[in-house]
XYZ file of N, CA, C and O in Angstrom:
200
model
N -3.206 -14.573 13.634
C -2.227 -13.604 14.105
C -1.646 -12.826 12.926
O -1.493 -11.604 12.903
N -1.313 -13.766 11.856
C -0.740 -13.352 10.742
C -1.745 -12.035 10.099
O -1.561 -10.843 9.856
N -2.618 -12.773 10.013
C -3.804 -11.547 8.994
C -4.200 -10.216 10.007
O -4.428 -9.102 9.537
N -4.241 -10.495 11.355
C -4.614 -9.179 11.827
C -3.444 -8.654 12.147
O -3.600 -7.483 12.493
N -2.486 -8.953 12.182
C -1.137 -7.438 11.317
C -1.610 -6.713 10.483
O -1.989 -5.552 10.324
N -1.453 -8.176 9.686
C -1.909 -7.043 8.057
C -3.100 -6.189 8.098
O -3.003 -4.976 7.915
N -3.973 -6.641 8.278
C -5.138 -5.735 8.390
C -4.759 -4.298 9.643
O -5.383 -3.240 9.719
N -3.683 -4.687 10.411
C -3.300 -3.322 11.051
C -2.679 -2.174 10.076
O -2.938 -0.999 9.817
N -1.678 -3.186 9.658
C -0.716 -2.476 8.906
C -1.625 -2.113 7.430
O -0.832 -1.541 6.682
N -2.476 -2.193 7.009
C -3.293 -2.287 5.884
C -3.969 -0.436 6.453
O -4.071 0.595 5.788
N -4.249 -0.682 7.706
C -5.322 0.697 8.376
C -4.496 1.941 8.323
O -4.904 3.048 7.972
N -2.779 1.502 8.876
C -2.043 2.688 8.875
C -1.790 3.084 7.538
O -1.698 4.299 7.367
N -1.632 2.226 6.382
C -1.319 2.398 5.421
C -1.837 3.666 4.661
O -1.334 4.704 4.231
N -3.391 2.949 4.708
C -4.632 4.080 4.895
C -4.217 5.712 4.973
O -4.282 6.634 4.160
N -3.684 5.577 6.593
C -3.675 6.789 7.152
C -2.745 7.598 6.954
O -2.790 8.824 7.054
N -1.569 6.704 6.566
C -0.749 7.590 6.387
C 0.611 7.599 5.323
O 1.639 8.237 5.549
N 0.436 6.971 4.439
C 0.575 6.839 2.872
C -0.057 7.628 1.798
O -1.281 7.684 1.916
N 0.356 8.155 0.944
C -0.448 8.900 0.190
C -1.229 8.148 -1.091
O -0.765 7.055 -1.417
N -2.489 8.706 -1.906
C -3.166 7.666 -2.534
C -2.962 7.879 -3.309
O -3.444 9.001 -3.468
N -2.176 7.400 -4.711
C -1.569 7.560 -5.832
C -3.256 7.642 -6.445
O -3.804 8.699 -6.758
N -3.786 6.512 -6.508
C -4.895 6.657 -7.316
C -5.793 7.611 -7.711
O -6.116 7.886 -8.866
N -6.339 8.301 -6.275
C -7.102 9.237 -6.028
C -5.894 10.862 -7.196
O -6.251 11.646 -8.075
N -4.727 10.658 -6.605
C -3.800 11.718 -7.844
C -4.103 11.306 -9.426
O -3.872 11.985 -10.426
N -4.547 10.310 -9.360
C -4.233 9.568 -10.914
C -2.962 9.564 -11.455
O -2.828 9.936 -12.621
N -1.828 9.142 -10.690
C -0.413 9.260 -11.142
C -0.225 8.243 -12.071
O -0.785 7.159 -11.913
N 0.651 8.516 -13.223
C 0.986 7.325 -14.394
C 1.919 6.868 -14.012
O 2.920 7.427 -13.563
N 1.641 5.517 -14.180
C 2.884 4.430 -13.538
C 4.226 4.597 -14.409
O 5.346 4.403 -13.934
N 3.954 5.023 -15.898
C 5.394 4.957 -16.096
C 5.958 6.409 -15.813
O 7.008 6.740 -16.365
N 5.548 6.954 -15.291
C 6.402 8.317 -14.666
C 6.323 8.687 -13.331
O 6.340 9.868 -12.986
N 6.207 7.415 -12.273
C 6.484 7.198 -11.022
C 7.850 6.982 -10.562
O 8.345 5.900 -10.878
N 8.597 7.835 -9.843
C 9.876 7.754 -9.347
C 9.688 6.127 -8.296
O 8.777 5.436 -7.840
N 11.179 6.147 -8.328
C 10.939 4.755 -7.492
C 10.874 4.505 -6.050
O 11.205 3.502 -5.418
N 10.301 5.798 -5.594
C 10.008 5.551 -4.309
C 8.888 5.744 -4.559
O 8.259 5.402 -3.558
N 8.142 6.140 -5.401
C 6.586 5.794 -5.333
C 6.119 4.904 -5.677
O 4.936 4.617 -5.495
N 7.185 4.046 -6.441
C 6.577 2.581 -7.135
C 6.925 1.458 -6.055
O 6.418 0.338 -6.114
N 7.766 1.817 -5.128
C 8.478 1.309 -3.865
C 6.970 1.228 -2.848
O 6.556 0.101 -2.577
N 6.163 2.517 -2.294
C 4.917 2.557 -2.002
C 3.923 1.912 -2.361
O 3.241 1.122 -1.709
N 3.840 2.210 -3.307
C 3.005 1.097 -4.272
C 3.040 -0.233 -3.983
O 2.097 -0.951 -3.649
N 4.068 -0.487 -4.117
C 4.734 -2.705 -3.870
C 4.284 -2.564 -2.649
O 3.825 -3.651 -2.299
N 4.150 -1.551 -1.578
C 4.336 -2.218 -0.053
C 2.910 -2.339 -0.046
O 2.309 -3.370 0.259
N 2.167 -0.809 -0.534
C 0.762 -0.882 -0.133
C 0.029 -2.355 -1.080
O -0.979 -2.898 -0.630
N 0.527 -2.733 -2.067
C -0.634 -4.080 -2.714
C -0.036 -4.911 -1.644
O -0.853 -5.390 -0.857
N 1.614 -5.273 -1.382
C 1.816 -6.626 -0.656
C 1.122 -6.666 0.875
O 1.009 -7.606 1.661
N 0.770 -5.478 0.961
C 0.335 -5.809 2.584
C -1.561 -6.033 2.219
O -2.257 -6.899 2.749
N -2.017 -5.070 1.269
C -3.443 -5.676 1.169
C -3.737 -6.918 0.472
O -4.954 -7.100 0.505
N -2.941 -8.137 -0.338
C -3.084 -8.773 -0.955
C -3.096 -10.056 0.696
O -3.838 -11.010 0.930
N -1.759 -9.380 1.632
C -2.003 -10.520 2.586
C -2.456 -10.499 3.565
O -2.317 -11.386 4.407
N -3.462 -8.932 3.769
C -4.691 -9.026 4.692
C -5.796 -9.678 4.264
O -6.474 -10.341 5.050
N -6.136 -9.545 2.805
C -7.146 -10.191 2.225
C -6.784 -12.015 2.220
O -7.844 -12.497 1.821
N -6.214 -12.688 2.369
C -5.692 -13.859 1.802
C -6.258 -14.458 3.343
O -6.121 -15.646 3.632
């Protein structure tokens, strides 16, 4: 039950979060709502994968 959240919440994330990476944004000149994004998008794929 637990993991197929995450893996929901992992899909929207996807869809509708923006992809820092693909920008190549530098972490030390990320405001903190993008580093805020960041924390949510690893904590939710670290505990779909798990």
């Amino acid at each position: 039950m637990k993991k197929k959240l995450f893996k929901s919440l992992a899909k929207l994330n996807k869809k509708l979060l923006p992809s820092y990476s693909k920008k190549q944004l530098d972490l030390t000149k990320a405001s903190k709502v993008q580093m805020a994004i960041i924390g949510w998008k690893t904590w939710v794929t670290k505990n779909s994968l798990d």
